[in-house]
Short mmCIF file of C-alpha atoms in Angstrom, two decimals:
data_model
loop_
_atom_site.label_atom_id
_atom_site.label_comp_id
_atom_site.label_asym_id
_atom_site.label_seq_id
_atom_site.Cartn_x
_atom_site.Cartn_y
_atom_site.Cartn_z
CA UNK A 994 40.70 -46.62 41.29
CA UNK A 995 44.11 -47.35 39.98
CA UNK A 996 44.49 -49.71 37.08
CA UNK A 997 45.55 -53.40 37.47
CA UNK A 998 46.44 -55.80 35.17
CA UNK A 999 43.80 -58.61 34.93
CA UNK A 1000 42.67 -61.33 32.97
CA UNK A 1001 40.36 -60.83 29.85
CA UNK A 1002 37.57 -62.79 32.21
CA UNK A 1003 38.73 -61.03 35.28
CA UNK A 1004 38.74 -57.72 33.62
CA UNK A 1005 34.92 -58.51 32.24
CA UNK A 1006 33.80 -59.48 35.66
CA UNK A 1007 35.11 -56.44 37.45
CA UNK A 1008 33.29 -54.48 35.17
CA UNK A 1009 30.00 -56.11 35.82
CA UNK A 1010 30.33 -55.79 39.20
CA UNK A 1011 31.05 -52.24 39.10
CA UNK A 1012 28.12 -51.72 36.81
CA UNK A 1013 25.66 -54.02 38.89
CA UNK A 1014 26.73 -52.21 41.99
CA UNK A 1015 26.22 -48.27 39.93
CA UNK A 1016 22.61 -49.83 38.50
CA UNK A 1017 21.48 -50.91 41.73
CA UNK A 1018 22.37 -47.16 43.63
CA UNK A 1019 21.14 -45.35 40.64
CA UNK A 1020 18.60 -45.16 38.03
CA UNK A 1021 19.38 -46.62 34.94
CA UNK A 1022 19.38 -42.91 33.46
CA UNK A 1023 21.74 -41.45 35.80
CA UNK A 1024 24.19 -44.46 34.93
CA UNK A 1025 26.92 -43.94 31.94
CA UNK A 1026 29.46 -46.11 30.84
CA UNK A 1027 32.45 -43.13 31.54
CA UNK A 1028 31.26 -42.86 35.01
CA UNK A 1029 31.76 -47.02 35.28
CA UNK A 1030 34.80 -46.68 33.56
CA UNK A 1031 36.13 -44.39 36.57
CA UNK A 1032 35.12 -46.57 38.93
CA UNK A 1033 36.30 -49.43 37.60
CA UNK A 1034 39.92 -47.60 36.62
CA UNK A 1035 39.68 -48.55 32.83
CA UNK A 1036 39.06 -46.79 29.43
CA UNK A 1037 35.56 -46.27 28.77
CA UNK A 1038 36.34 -47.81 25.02
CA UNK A 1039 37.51 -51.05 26.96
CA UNK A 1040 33.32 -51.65 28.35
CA UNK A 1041 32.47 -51.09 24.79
CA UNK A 1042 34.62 -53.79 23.75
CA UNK A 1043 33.50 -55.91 25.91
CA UNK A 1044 29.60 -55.10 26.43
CA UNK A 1045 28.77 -52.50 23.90
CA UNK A 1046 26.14 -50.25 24.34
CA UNK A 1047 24.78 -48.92 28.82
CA UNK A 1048 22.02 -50.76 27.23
CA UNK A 1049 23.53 -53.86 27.06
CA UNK A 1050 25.59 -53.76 29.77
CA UNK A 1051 22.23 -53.31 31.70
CA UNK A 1052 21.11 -56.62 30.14
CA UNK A 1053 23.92 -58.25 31.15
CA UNK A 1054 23.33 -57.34 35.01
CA UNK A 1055 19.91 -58.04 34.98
CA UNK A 1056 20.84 -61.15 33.63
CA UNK A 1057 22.65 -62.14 36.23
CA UNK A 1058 20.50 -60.61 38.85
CA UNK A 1059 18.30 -63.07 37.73
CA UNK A 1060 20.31 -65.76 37.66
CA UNK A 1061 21.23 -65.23 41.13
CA UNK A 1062 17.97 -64.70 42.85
CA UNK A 1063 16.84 -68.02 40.52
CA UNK A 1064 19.50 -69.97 42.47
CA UNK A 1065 18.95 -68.92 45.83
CA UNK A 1066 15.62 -71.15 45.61
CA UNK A 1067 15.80 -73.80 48.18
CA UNK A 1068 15.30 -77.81 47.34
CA UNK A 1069 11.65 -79.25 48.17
CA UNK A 1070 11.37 -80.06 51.65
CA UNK A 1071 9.18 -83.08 52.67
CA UNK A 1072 9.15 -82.04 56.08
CA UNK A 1073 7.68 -78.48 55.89
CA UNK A 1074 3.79 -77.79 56.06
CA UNK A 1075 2.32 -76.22 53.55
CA UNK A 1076 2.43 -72.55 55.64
CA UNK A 1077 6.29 -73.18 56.71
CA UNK A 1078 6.90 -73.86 52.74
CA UNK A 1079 4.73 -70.20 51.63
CA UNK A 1080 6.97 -68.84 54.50
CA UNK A 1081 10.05 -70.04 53.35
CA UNK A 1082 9.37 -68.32 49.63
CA UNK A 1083 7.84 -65.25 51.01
CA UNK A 1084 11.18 -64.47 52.51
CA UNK A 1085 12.73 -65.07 49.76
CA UNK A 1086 11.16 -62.68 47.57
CA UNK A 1087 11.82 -59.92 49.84
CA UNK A 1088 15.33 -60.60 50.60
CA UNK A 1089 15.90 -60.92 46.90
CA UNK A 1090 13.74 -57.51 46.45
CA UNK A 1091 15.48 -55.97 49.19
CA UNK A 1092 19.27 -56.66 47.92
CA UNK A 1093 18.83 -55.66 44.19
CA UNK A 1094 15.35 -53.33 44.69
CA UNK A 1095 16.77 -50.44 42.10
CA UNK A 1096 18.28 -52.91 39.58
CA UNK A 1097 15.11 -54.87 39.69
CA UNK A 1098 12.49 -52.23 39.87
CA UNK A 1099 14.34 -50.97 36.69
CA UNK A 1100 13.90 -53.68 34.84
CA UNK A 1101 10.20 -54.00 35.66
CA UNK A 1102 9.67 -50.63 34.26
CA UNK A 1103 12.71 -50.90 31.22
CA UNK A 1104 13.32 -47.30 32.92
CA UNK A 1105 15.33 -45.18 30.61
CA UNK A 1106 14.79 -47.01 27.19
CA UNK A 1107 11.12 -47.50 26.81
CA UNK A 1108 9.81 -51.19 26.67
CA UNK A 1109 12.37 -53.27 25.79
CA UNK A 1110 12.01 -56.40 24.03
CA UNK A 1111 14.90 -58.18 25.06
CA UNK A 1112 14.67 -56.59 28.45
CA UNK A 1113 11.08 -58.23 28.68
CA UNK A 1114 12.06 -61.72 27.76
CA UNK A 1115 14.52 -61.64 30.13
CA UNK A 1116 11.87 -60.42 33.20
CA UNK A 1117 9.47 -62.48 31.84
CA UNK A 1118 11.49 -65.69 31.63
CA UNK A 1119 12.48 -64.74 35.43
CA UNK A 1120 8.85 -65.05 36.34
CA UNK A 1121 8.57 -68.41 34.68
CA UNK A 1122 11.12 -69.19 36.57
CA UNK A 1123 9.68 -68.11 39.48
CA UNK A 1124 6.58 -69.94 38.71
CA UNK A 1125 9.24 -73.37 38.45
CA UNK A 1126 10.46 -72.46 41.93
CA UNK A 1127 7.01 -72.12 43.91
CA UNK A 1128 6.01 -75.33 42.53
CA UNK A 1129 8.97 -77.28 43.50
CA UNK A 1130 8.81 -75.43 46.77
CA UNK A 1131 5.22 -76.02 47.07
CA UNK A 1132 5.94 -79.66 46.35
CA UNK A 1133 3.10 -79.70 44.00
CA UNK A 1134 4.48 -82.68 41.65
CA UNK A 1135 1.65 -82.30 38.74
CA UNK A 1136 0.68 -78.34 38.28
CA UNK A 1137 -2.04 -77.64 35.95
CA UNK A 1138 -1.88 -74.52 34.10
CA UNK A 1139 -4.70 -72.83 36.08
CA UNK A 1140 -2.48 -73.10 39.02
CA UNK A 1141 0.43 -71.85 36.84
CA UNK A 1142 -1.52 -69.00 35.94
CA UNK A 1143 -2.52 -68.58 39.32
CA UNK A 1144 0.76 -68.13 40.48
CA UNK A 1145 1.83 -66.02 37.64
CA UNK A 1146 -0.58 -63.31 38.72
CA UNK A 1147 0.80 -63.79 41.98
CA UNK A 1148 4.00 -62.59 40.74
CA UNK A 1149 2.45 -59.26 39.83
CA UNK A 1150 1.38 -58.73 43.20
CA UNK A 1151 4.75 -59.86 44.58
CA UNK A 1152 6.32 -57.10 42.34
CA UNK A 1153 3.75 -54.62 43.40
CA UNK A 1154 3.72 -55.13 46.91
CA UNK A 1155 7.62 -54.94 47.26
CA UNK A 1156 7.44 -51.44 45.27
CA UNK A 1157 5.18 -50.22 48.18
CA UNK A 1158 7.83 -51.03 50.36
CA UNK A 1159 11.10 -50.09 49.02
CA UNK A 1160 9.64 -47.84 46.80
CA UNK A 1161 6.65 -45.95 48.05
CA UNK A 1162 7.27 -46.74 51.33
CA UNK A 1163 3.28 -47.14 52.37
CA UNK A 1164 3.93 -50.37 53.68
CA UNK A 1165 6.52 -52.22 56.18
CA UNK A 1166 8.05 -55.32 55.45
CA UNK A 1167 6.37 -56.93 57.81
CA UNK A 1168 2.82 -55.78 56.72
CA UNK A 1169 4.28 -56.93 53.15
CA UNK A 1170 5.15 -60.53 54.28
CA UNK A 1171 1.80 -60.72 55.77
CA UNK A 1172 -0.11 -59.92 52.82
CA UNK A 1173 1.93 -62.18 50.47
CA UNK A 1174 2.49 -65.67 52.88
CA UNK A 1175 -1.25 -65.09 53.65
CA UNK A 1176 -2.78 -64.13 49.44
CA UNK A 1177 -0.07 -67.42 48.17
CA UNK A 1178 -1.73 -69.96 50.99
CA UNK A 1179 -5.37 -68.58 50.37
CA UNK A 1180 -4.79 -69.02 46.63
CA UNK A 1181 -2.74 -72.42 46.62
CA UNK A 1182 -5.45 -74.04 49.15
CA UNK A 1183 -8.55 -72.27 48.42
CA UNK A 1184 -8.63 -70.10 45.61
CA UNK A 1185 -6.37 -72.06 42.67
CA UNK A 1186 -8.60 -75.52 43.75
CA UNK A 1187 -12.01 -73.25 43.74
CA UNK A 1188 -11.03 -72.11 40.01
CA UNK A 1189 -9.73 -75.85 38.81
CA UNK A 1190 -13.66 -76.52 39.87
CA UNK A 1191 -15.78 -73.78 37.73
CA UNK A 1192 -12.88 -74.30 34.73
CA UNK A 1193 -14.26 -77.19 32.82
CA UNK A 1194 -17.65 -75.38 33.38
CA UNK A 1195 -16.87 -72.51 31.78
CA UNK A 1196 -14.64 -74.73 29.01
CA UNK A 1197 -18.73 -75.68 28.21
CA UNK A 1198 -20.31 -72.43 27.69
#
């Protein structure tokens, strides 16, 4: 790539690009900050200066690979049933999985640098997140935290059901969409009200 002259800003956000494109062909190990340098026509000092470390460059595009898939998200919808509003979010999830599957799959594992604190706040504040969405989605206007919790587990089988997928590839994405609209509506209208009942039972013992 020959070199043009950009903004400080402009400069920076060609560089993330670059990078978020390399991170999301590649595992994070096979990435290096002289091969994004190349591709993005620049010194590799100059993504020092600006990022410092592959490591934090990779926080930066997970960052905003989280960002992103947050705002996709729709607005609560008064006119959608309770299935066409597990629908709408199960569609979601995959097209988010399916755009950004290496760069995200990475992060779930902090592939290449062990467990990563910072990398795990990030992930995990996604999933809280995520948690937000579904209820707003779900239109559920007072959540208790069973439900929360309920749907945080859900977001473990989200993330292990989309590795089948893209990953493993033991499952299609339609058997995967079936399996996730049809676990959130069993534990939104069944399951999360059957555990709100035995909870203050349990609170007892």
């Amino acid at each position: 790539m020959s070199y043009q002259r950009l903004s400080p800003d402009e400069r920076r956000a060609q560089i993330l690009d670059v990078a978020r494109r390399m991170f999301t062909e590649l595992p994070y190990a096979e990435v290096s900050t002289a091969a994004i340098a190349r591709e993005t026509g620049v010194q590799r000092g100059l993504i020092h200066y600006y990022f410092g470390t592959k490591r934090e460059l990779f926080l930066k595009v997970v960052q905003g690979l989280t960002a992103s898939a947050a705002m996709q998200a729709p607005p609560p919808d008064d006119r959608l049933t309770l299935p066409e509003s597990v629908e709408l979010l199960v569609n979601l999830f995959l097209d988010t999985a399916e755009q950004n599957a290496t760069t995200w799959f990475a992060a779930l594992d902090a592939e290449g640098f062990g467990q990563d604190p910072e990398l795990l706040r990030i992930v995990n504040r996604f999933k809280d997140d995520a948690v937000k969405h579904m209820l707003a989605v779900l239109r559920v206007p007072e959540p208790t935290e069973t439900l929360r919790a309920v749907l945080r587990i859900y977001s473990g089988l989200v993330d292990a059901a989309t590795r089948q997928w893209l990953q493993e590839k033991t499952l299609d994405r339609e058997q995967v969409h079936t399996l996730l609209a049809r676990s959130l509506l069993a534990l939104v209208s069944d399951i999360g009200p059957a555990l709100e009942k035995t909870g203050p039972a349990l609170e007892k013992n």
